[in-house]
Short mmCIF file of C-alpha atoms in Angstrom, two decimals:
data_model
loop_
_atom_site.label_atom_id
_atom_site.label_comp_id
_atom_site.label_asym_id
_atom_site.label_seq_id
_atom_site.Cartn_x
_atom_site.Cartn_y
_atom_site.Cartn_z
CA MET A 1 98.60 43.76 -80.59
CA THR A 2 100.29 46.68 -82.36
CA ASN A 3 102.34 49.07 -80.26
CA THR A 4 101.32 52.20 -82.18
CA LEU A 5 98.15 54.15 -82.81
CA ILE A 6 97.74 54.96 -86.50
CA SER A 7 95.92 58.23 -87.13
CA THR A 8 93.93 58.31 -90.36
CA SER A 9 91.89 60.97 -92.12
CA PRO A 10 88.14 60.18 -92.27
CA GLY A 11 87.74 63.00 -94.77
CA ASN A 12 90.47 61.90 -97.18
CA SER A 13 90.03 58.19 -97.95
CA TYR A 14 91.47 57.24 -94.55
CA ALA A 15 94.93 58.42 -95.56
CA ILE A 16 97.52 57.88 -92.82
CA LEU A 17 98.33 61.10 -90.96
CA GLY A 18 100.86 59.77 -88.49
CA GLU A 19 101.31 57.47 -85.53
CA VAL A 20 101.80 57.62 -81.78
CA SER A 21 103.27 54.97 -79.51
CA ILE A 22 100.77 53.21 -77.25
CA SER A 23 101.63 53.63 -73.58
CA THR A 24 102.94 50.48 -71.94
CA ASP A 25 101.77 49.25 -68.56
CA ILE A 26 105.03 50.41 -66.98
CA GLU A 27 104.71 53.85 -68.59
CA ILE A 28 101.16 54.21 -67.27
CA GLU A 29 102.20 53.18 -63.77
CA ASN A 30 105.15 55.60 -63.77
CA THR A 31 103.05 58.44 -65.17
CA VAL A 32 100.59 58.13 -62.28
CA LYS A 33 103.43 57.82 -59.75
CA ASN A 34 105.05 60.97 -61.12
CA ALA A 35 101.72 62.80 -60.98
CA ARG A 36 101.35 61.68 -57.37
CA ALA A 37 104.84 62.92 -56.51
CA ALA A 38 104.18 66.30 -58.14
CA GLN A 39 100.74 66.89 -56.60
CA LYS A 40 101.70 68.20 -53.17
CA ASP A 41 104.07 70.82 -54.56
CA TRP A 42 101.45 71.84 -57.14
CA GLU A 43 98.86 72.25 -54.38
CA ALA A 44 101.31 74.12 -52.18
CA LEU A 45 101.86 76.77 -54.85
CA GLY A 46 98.48 78.28 -54.08
CA ILE A 47 95.81 79.18 -56.56
CA GLU A 48 97.33 82.44 -57.81
CA SER A 49 100.65 80.79 -58.67
CA ARG A 50 98.90 77.85 -60.30
CA ILE A 51 96.86 80.22 -62.43
CA LYS A 52 100.00 82.08 -63.43
CA LYS A 53 101.55 78.84 -64.68
CA LEU A 54 98.36 77.88 -66.51
CA HIS A 55 98.42 81.27 -68.25
CA ARG A 56 101.56 80.01 -70.00
CA LEU A 57 99.58 77.12 -71.42
CA LEU A 58 96.79 79.47 -72.48
CA ASP A 59 99.31 81.66 -74.31
CA LEU A 60 100.76 78.65 -76.13
CA ILE A 61 97.32 77.39 -77.15
CA THR A 62 96.38 80.87 -78.35
CA SER A 63 99.51 81.16 -80.46
CA ASN A 64 98.86 77.73 -82.02
CA THR A 65 95.15 78.04 -82.81
CA GLU A 66 95.56 77.47 -86.55
CA GLN A 67 97.61 74.31 -86.06
CA ILE A 68 95.14 73.00 -83.47
CA ALA A 69 92.13 73.64 -85.71
CA GLU A 70 93.86 72.02 -88.67
CA ILE A 71 94.79 68.80 -86.89
CA VAL A 72 91.26 68.50 -85.48
CA SER A 73 89.81 68.85 -88.97
CA LYS A 74 92.23 66.37 -90.48
CA GLU A 75 92.05 63.79 -87.72
CA MET A 76 88.35 63.71 -86.80
CA GLY A 77 86.73 65.43 -89.76
CA GLN A 78 85.33 68.54 -88.11
CA PRO A 79 84.85 71.30 -90.72
CA ILE A 80 87.65 73.84 -90.45
CA THR A 81 85.25 76.71 -89.78
CA LEU A 82 83.82 74.76 -86.84
CA SER A 83 87.16 73.58 -85.46
CA THR A 84 88.40 77.18 -85.63
CA SER A 85 85.36 78.51 -83.77
CA GLN A 86 85.51 75.66 -81.24
CA THR A 87 89.16 76.42 -80.54
CA ALA A 88 88.29 80.08 -80.01
CA GLY A 89 85.44 79.09 -77.70
CA ALA A 90 87.72 76.85 -75.68
CA ILE A 91 90.21 79.70 -75.29
CA SER A 92 87.39 81.96 -74.08
CA SER A 93 86.31 79.34 -71.52
CA PHE A 94 89.95 78.88 -70.47
CA LYS A 95 90.16 82.62 -69.74
CA TRP A 96 86.88 82.59 -67.83
CA ASN A 97 88.13 79.85 -65.55
CA LEU A 98 91.43 81.59 -64.84
CA GLN A 99 89.60 84.81 -64.05
CA ASN A 100 86.79 83.39 -61.94
CA ALA A 101 88.26 80.38 -60.15
CA PRO A 102 89.80 82.39 -57.27
CA GLY A 103 86.39 83.75 -56.31
CA ILE A 104 84.72 80.37 -56.69
CA LEU A 105 87.29 78.59 -54.54
CA GLU A 106 87.62 81.34 -51.94
CA PRO A 107 86.96 80.16 -48.37
CA GLU A 108 83.40 80.81 -47.24
CA ILE A 109 82.23 81.66 -43.72
CA THR A 110 79.16 79.52 -43.04
CA PHE A 111 78.63 80.50 -39.40
CA GLU A 112 79.99 83.08 -36.99
CA ASP A 113 79.00 84.27 -33.54
CA GLU A 114 80.81 85.74 -30.55
CA LEU A 115 82.44 82.39 -29.75
CA GLU A 116 83.42 80.68 -32.98
CA ILE A 117 83.83 80.77 -36.75
CA ASN A 118 82.92 78.01 -39.22
CA GLN A 119 84.49 78.09 -42.67
CA VAL A 120 84.25 75.95 -45.81
CA ILE A 121 87.40 75.43 -47.85
CA HIS A 122 88.07 73.52 -51.08
CA GLU A 123 90.90 71.01 -51.13
CA PRO A 124 92.04 69.05 -54.19
CA TYR A 125 91.37 65.32 -54.22
CA GLY A 126 94.90 64.57 -55.43
CA VAL A 127 95.48 62.72 -58.72
CA GLY A 128 92.68 62.48 -61.26
CA ALA A 129 92.36 60.13 -64.22
CA CYS A 130 90.60 61.81 -67.13
CA ILE A 131 89.42 59.84 -70.16
CA MET A 132 88.05 62.05 -72.91
CA ALA A 133 86.10 61.73 -76.14
CA TRP A 134 87.20 62.81 -79.60
CA ASN A 135 84.29 64.99 -80.72
CA PHE A 136 85.41 68.38 -79.31
CA PRO A 137 89.10 67.88 -78.49
CA LEU A 138 90.19 71.22 -77.01
CA PRO A 139 86.87 72.17 -75.37
CA ASN A 140 86.80 68.76 -73.68
CA PHE A 141 90.20 69.51 -72.13
CA VAL A 142 89.07 72.91 -70.85
CA TRP A 143 85.84 71.49 -69.40
CA SER A 144 87.25 68.31 -67.88
CA VAL A 145 90.88 68.98 -66.95
CA LEU A 146 91.47 72.71 -66.42
CA PRO A 147 89.25 73.24 -63.34
CA ALA A 148 90.84 70.23 -61.65
CA LEU A 149 94.32 71.66 -62.29
CA ILE A 150 93.34 75.10 -60.99
CA ALA A 151 91.95 73.48 -57.83
CA GLY A 152 95.33 71.85 -57.15
CA ASN A 153 94.92 68.34 -58.54
CA THR A 154 97.36 66.76 -60.94
CA MET A 155 95.76 65.00 -63.92
CA VAL A 156 96.61 62.03 -66.11
CA VAL A 157 94.75 62.30 -69.41
CA LYS A 158 93.85 59.69 -72.01
CA TYR A 159 92.14 60.92 -75.15
CA SER A 160 90.21 58.66 -77.50
CA GLU A 161 92.38 56.60 -79.83
CA GLU A 162 90.71 58.42 -82.73
CA ILE A 163 92.74 61.61 -82.15
CA PRO A 164 96.27 60.65 -81.04
CA LEU A 165 98.00 63.42 -83.00
CA PHE A 166 95.90 66.11 -81.34
CA ALA A 167 96.62 64.59 -77.93
CA LYS A 168 100.35 64.48 -78.73
CA MET A 169 100.28 68.12 -79.81
CA LEU A 170 98.52 69.16 -76.59
CA GLU A 171 100.99 67.13 -74.53
CA GLY A 172 103.82 69.06 -76.20
CA LEU A 173 102.21 72.40 -75.36
CA CYS A 174 101.73 71.34 -71.74
CA HIS A 175 105.40 70.33 -71.48
CA LYS A 176 106.46 73.61 -73.06
CA ALA A 177 104.36 75.46 -70.49
CA GLY A 178 106.30 73.74 -67.70
CA LEU A 179 103.42 71.48 -66.66
CA GLU A 180 105.13 68.11 -67.06
CA ASP A 181 103.82 65.69 -64.39
CA ILE A 182 101.13 68.27 -63.51
CA VAL A 183 99.09 67.26 -66.54
CA SER A 184 100.32 64.06 -68.17
CA PHE A 185 99.15 62.02 -71.13
CA VAL A 186 98.90 58.32 -71.88
CA PHE A 187 97.96 56.95 -75.29
CA GLY A 188 95.89 54.02 -76.43
CA ASP A 189 92.43 52.50 -76.59
CA GLY A 190 90.10 51.27 -73.87
CA GLN A 191 92.69 48.84 -72.51
CA VAL A 192 94.97 51.77 -71.68
CA GLY A 193 92.04 53.57 -70.06
CA ALA A 194 91.32 50.50 -67.95
CA LYS A 195 94.96 50.25 -66.90
CA LEU A 196 95.01 53.95 -66.02
CA THR A 197 91.95 53.67 -63.79
CA ASP A 198 93.48 50.63 -62.06
CA GLN A 199 96.21 52.87 -60.65
CA ASN A 200 96.39 54.74 -57.35
CA ILE A 201 94.11 57.62 -58.33
CA ASP A 202 91.70 59.78 -56.33
CA PHE A 203 88.89 60.42 -58.81
CA ILE A 204 87.80 59.57 -62.35
CA SER A 205 86.53 61.98 -64.97
CA PHE A 206 85.10 60.38 -68.09
CA THR A 207 83.37 61.61 -71.24
CA GLY A 208 81.98 58.89 -73.47
CA SER A 209 79.41 56.12 -73.68
CA TYR A 210 77.06 54.91 -70.96
CA ALA A 211 78.42 51.36 -71.19
CA VAL A 212 81.99 52.44 -70.44
CA GLY A 213 80.80 54.96 -67.86
CA GLN A 214 78.93 52.23 -66.01
CA THR A 215 82.07 50.08 -65.91
CA LEU A 216 84.13 52.98 -64.57
CA TYR A 217 81.46 53.76 -61.98
CA GLN A 218 81.69 50.18 -60.72
CA LYS A 219 85.48 50.41 -60.59
CA ALA A 220 85.30 53.70 -58.72
CA ALA A 221 82.89 52.14 -56.24
CA SER A 222 85.42 49.39 -55.51
CA LYS A 223 88.02 52.08 -54.84
CA PHE A 224 85.49 54.30 -53.02
CA ILE A 225 86.49 57.34 -55.07
CA PRO A 226 84.27 59.96 -56.75
CA VAL A 227 83.43 60.12 -60.45
CA ILE A 228 82.38 62.74 -62.98
CA LEU A 229 80.62 60.94 -65.84
CA GLU A 230 79.50 62.91 -68.89
CA LEU A 231 77.78 60.24 -70.96
CA GLY A 232 75.42 59.97 -73.91
CA GLY A 233 72.19 61.69 -74.76
CA SER A 234 69.07 61.42 -76.87
CA SER A 235 67.88 64.95 -76.42
CA PRO A 236 64.29 65.85 -77.38
CA ALA A 237 63.09 69.09 -78.90
CA ILE A 238 59.40 69.95 -78.63
CA VAL A 239 58.00 72.37 -81.21
CA PHE A 240 54.59 73.73 -80.20
CA ASP A 241 52.01 74.88 -82.72
CA ASP A 242 52.45 78.62 -82.07
CA THR A 243 56.12 78.58 -83.08
CA ASP A 244 57.37 80.86 -85.85
CA LEU A 245 59.05 78.16 -87.92
CA ASP A 246 61.07 80.54 -90.08
CA SER A 247 62.75 81.97 -86.99
CA ILE A 248 63.85 78.62 -85.59
CA VAL A 249 64.29 76.18 -88.47
CA GLU A 250 67.97 76.99 -89.07
CA LYS A 251 68.62 76.65 -85.34
CA ILE A 252 66.93 73.25 -85.26
CA TYR A 253 68.90 72.08 -88.29
CA SER A 254 72.19 73.24 -86.81
CA ASN A 255 71.39 71.75 -83.43
CA ARG A 256 71.05 68.31 -85.01
CA PHE A 257 73.70 68.32 -87.73
CA VAL A 258 76.55 70.40 -86.28
CA ASN A 259 79.78 68.36 -86.11
CA CYS A 260 78.07 65.76 -88.31
CA GLY A 261 75.64 65.03 -85.49
CA GLN A 262 78.47 63.87 -83.20
CA PHE A 263 77.53 65.92 -80.16
CA CYS A 264 76.21 64.23 -77.01
CA SER A 265 73.88 67.07 -76.08
CA ASP A 266 72.54 68.06 -79.48
CA LEU A 267 68.96 67.61 -80.62
CA LYS A 268 68.37 63.94 -81.47
CA ARG A 269 64.58 63.52 -81.48
CA LEU A 270 62.28 66.19 -82.96
CA ILE A 271 58.75 66.20 -81.52
CA VAL A 272 56.46 68.52 -83.49
CA HIS A 273 52.79 69.45 -83.16
CA ASN A 274 50.93 67.59 -85.88
CA SER A 275 49.44 70.80 -87.29
CA ILE A 276 52.90 72.03 -88.34
CA LYS A 277 54.90 68.80 -88.59
CA ASP A 278 54.79 68.46 -92.37
CA GLU A 279 55.67 72.12 -92.89
CA LEU A 280 58.66 71.98 -90.55
CA THR A 281 59.84 68.71 -92.07
CA GLN A 282 59.80 70.24 -95.55
CA LYS A 283 61.67 73.33 -94.37
CA LEU A 284 64.36 71.13 -92.84
CA VAL A 285 64.62 69.12 -96.05
CA GLU A 286 65.14 72.30 -98.07
CA ILE A 287 67.94 73.41 -95.74
CA ALA A 288 69.58 69.98 -95.94
CA LYS A 289 69.52 70.09 -99.73
CA ALA A 290 71.40 73.39 -99.69
CA LYS A 291 74.18 72.24 -97.37
CA LYS A 292 77.54 71.09 -98.69
CA VAL A 293 78.97 67.81 -97.43
CA GLY A 294 82.65 67.57 -98.23
CA ASP A 295 86.30 68.12 -97.42
CA PRO A 296 86.59 69.29 -93.80
CA LEU A 297 89.56 71.51 -94.70
CA SER A 298 87.45 73.51 -97.18
CA LYS A 299 85.96 76.69 -95.73
CA ASP A 300 82.76 76.28 -97.74
CA THR A 301 82.03 72.83 -96.30
CA ASP A 302 78.98 72.72 -94.02
CA MET A 303 79.32 69.12 -92.87
CA GLY A 304 82.38 66.89 -92.96
CA PRO A 305 82.70 63.15 -92.36
CA LEU A 306 82.04 61.16 -89.26
CA VAL A 307 85.11 60.37 -87.20
CA ALA A 308 85.57 56.80 -88.46
CA GLU A 309 84.14 54.07 -90.67
CA ARG A 310 82.74 52.26 -87.63
CA GLN A 311 80.51 55.28 -86.92
CA VAL A 312 79.09 55.11 -90.45
CA LEU A 313 78.41 51.39 -90.10
CA ARG A 314 76.60 51.99 -86.82
CA LEU A 315 74.49 54.71 -88.42
CA GLU A 316 73.61 52.45 -91.35
CA GLU A 317 72.59 49.72 -88.92
CA GLN A 318 70.23 52.08 -87.09
CA LEU A 319 68.79 53.35 -90.37
CA ALA A 320 68.21 49.83 -91.71
CA ASP A 321 66.39 48.94 -88.50
CA ALA A 322 64.14 52.00 -88.83
CA LEU A 323 63.34 51.32 -92.49
CA SER A 324 62.51 47.68 -91.74
CA LYS A 325 59.93 48.91 -89.22
CA GLY A 326 58.25 51.44 -91.50
CA ALA A 327 60.30 54.65 -91.28
CA LYS A 328 60.35 56.93 -94.32
CA ILE A 329 63.41 58.80 -95.60
CA GLU A 330 62.52 62.44 -96.23
CA HIS A 331 66.08 63.32 -97.22
CA GLY A 332 69.51 61.65 -97.34
CA GLY A 333 69.90 58.11 -96.13
CA LYS A 334 73.12 57.14 -97.89
CA ARG A 335 76.81 57.82 -98.38
CA PRO A 336 77.57 60.55 -100.92
CA ALA A 337 78.67 58.92 -104.17
CA ASN A 338 81.40 61.45 -104.94
CA LEU A 339 83.27 61.34 -101.61
CA SER A 340 85.70 58.79 -100.19
CA GLY A 341 85.84 58.55 -96.43
CA ALA A 342 83.44 58.35 -93.48
CA TYR A 343 80.82 60.53 -95.14
CA PHE A 344 77.05 60.26 -94.75
CA GLU A 345 74.33 62.58 -95.99
CA PRO A 346 72.25 64.62 -93.53
CA THR A 347 69.26 62.33 -93.09
CA ILE A 348 65.72 63.21 -92.03
CA LEU A 349 63.25 60.46 -91.12
CA SER A 350 59.49 60.37 -90.58
CA SER A 351 56.95 57.65 -89.67
CA ILE A 352 58.90 56.80 -86.53
CA SER A 353 57.80 54.20 -83.98
CA LYS A 354 59.09 53.66 -80.46
CA ASP A 355 60.54 50.23 -81.23
CA MET A 356 63.08 51.72 -83.66
CA LYS A 357 66.72 52.08 -82.66
CA VAL A 358 66.72 55.68 -83.89
CA TRP A 359 64.18 56.41 -81.16
CA HIS A 360 65.44 54.46 -78.15
CA GLU A 361 69.21 54.47 -78.82
CA GLU A 362 71.59 57.39 -79.04
CA VAL A 363 72.18 58.28 -82.70
CA PHE A 364 75.69 59.70 -82.92
CA GLY A 365 75.60 60.90 -86.50
CA PRO A 366 73.68 63.07 -88.99
CA MET A 367 70.22 61.52 -88.70
CA LEU A 368 67.05 63.13 -87.30
CA PRO A 369 63.79 61.26 -86.55
CA ILE A 370 60.64 63.41 -86.50
CA VAL A 371 57.43 62.48 -84.67
CA GLY A 372 54.13 64.31 -84.17
CA PHE A 373 51.97 65.06 -81.12
CA ASP A 374 48.57 66.55 -80.39
CA THR A 375 48.51 67.35 -76.67
CA TYR A 376 50.99 68.81 -74.18
CA GLU A 377 50.94 65.63 -72.11
CA GLU A 378 51.75 63.56 -75.18
CA ALA A 379 54.69 65.81 -76.05
CA ILE A 380 56.22 65.57 -72.58
CA THR A 381 55.71 61.80 -72.49
CA LEU A 382 57.52 61.47 -75.82
CA ALA A 383 60.32 63.78 -74.67
CA ASN A 384 60.91 61.74 -71.52
CA ASP A 385 60.62 58.38 -73.30
CA THR A 386 64.36 57.74 -73.13
CA GLU A 387 66.89 56.28 -70.71
CA PHE A 388 68.99 59.42 -71.24
CA GLY A 389 68.58 62.83 -69.64
CA LEU A 390 71.27 65.21 -70.84
CA THR A 391 69.58 68.18 -72.53
CA GLY A 392 66.26 69.22 -74.00
CA TYR A 393 64.86 71.97 -76.21
CA VAL A 394 61.52 73.79 -76.34
CA TYR A 395 60.13 76.06 -79.07
CA THR A 396 57.07 78.24 -78.45
CA LYS A 397 56.09 81.92 -78.29
CA ASP A 398 54.29 81.28 -75.00
CA GLN A 399 56.74 82.00 -72.17
CA ALA A 400 54.59 80.34 -69.53
CA LEU A 401 54.32 77.21 -71.66
CA ALA A 402 58.08 77.25 -72.25
CA GLN A 403 58.77 77.51 -68.52
CA LYS A 404 56.41 74.62 -67.73
CA ALA A 405 57.83 72.37 -70.47
CA MET A 406 61.43 73.09 -69.45
CA ARG A 407 60.64 71.95 -65.92
CA ASP A 408 58.72 68.87 -67.05
CA ILE A 409 61.48 67.57 -69.34
CA LYS A 410 63.78 65.31 -67.32
CA ALA A 411 67.28 66.46 -68.24
CA GLY A 412 70.35 68.18 -66.85
CA GLY A 413 69.69 71.30 -68.92
CA VAL A 414 66.84 72.59 -71.05
CA SER A 415 66.67 75.71 -73.22
CA ALA A 416 63.80 77.52 -74.91
CA ASN A 417 63.74 79.01 -78.40
CA ILE A 418 67.09 80.44 -79.52
CA SER A 419 68.72 80.55 -76.08
CA HIS A 420 71.37 78.02 -75.12
CA ILE A 421 72.94 76.61 -71.98
CA PHE A 422 76.52 76.20 -73.16
CA ARG A 423 78.36 78.94 -71.32
CA PRO A 424 81.36 78.56 -69.02
CA GLN A 425 79.28 79.92 -66.13
CA ASN A 426 76.68 77.15 -66.45
CA PRO A 427 77.00 73.64 -65.02
CA PHE A 428 76.83 70.90 -67.64
CA GLY A 429 75.85 67.30 -67.06
CA GLY A 430 72.93 64.92 -67.11
CA CYS A 431 70.66 62.59 -65.19
CA LYS A 432 69.55 59.01 -65.75
CA HIS A 433 72.00 57.26 -68.12
CA SER A 434 73.49 60.59 -69.21
CA GLY A 435 75.82 60.80 -66.28
CA ILE A 436 76.77 61.85 -62.78
CA GLY A 437 78.33 65.11 -61.66
CA ARG A 438 78.77 68.43 -63.40
CA GLU A 439 81.40 70.27 -65.41
CA ASN A 440 81.74 74.04 -65.84
CA GLY A 441 80.75 76.96 -63.64
CA LYS A 442 81.15 77.03 -59.88
CA TYR A 443 79.31 73.71 -59.59
CA GLY A 444 81.92 72.02 -61.76
CA TYR A 445 84.59 72.99 -59.24
CA HIS A 446 82.66 71.27 -56.47
CA ASP A 447 83.15 67.93 -58.24
CA VAL A 448 86.96 68.22 -58.41
CA CYS A 449 87.43 69.30 -54.80
CA GLN A 450 87.00 67.91 -51.33
CA ILE A 451 84.63 70.23 -49.47
CA LYS A 452 86.07 70.68 -45.98
CA ILE A 453 84.66 72.46 -42.94
CA LEU A 454 86.93 74.23 -40.45
CA SER A 455 85.67 75.41 -37.07
CA TRP A 456 87.63 77.36 -34.47
CA GLU A 457 87.17 79.46 -31.40
CA LYS A 458 87.64 83.16 -31.55
#
């Protein structure tokens, strides 16, 4: 087993970008012990002082936005325009949390009469282990780690082995902000994550696959500690026959192919009324033809590579399965001939059946299956025909129909038409195999705190 993580560029023939030492067992154990030792003093500071210290980290991130966006684009292939906007969005969410957390975590009187007062307070759990995905590096930190820190926990973070240089850069900024041992980093693959969660920790936060999430849930059960699991998705979008296609087709395209389709909550199954299915399919094909797949560091690139060769191989496996069972390629379906790296064309499929992997598995790449429906009941049945339940999307001019469909789709969040749920005020998370717990908003703070009731006589 090698003792270093080699970072390569999926957008530049897998050229080596650098390397980071894999954390040893002793280093992991000591990191958690140091986080444990630092936690009580961090909690004792009080929320206003903790926020003041976290402002230093915000300032450092803000002053390094170009470097952050560049390493994200180089290391995981996100187009530079997207990595820049995602960094800006993460900074905005960071500010929202610093501004709003004091009100969210303020003690609340639940009962009062002439004899007594009852009050709810929020106490930190202690030390959290946070294992994060590679697809949105800085936003994932703001969603998963920042609220826990504000609430008074210390956190030990392990990012995916796909982005070690980003993780190392963020570790450096945290140290520079004076947060050493408050937020700590370990480096490596799943074995390091397993070793981390074996330690004396008080809760687990994980973003990634259902299979790993299930394993961590079982481990947490043996420790009797809480979990926050943000897992996969196979989100449906229902397009009803009254929809103005020209007003929503770009949104649908973006919602499937943004970040090369590597987004747990994006649209993954398009369910369209049969009367407009062919028209919408053709409109999506025309958009796909006009998009540029290429160098993620180029500002005119619309879609970069997938994060790694293994992701391309998985996508090709799912596509081959679909084609063997009768699917038809409307556009794409192959690696671009003129590019070297983890590239794959935006791919649109029709003639989909329920036994295909592209229907019943999560497709984490630029591929969109399209199916038709005739009745409302059929559309909802198709939408809910998945083990996942993260997000869903509805398109119709009929507000009453939109409201009914949003409630009937089994998911953690559903949006209608051009609206979206991804705001720092809104809780994010799923049901079924898409996860447990919530991130973001006031509800996200509930999952990183012990809710405690105090009662005393007047």
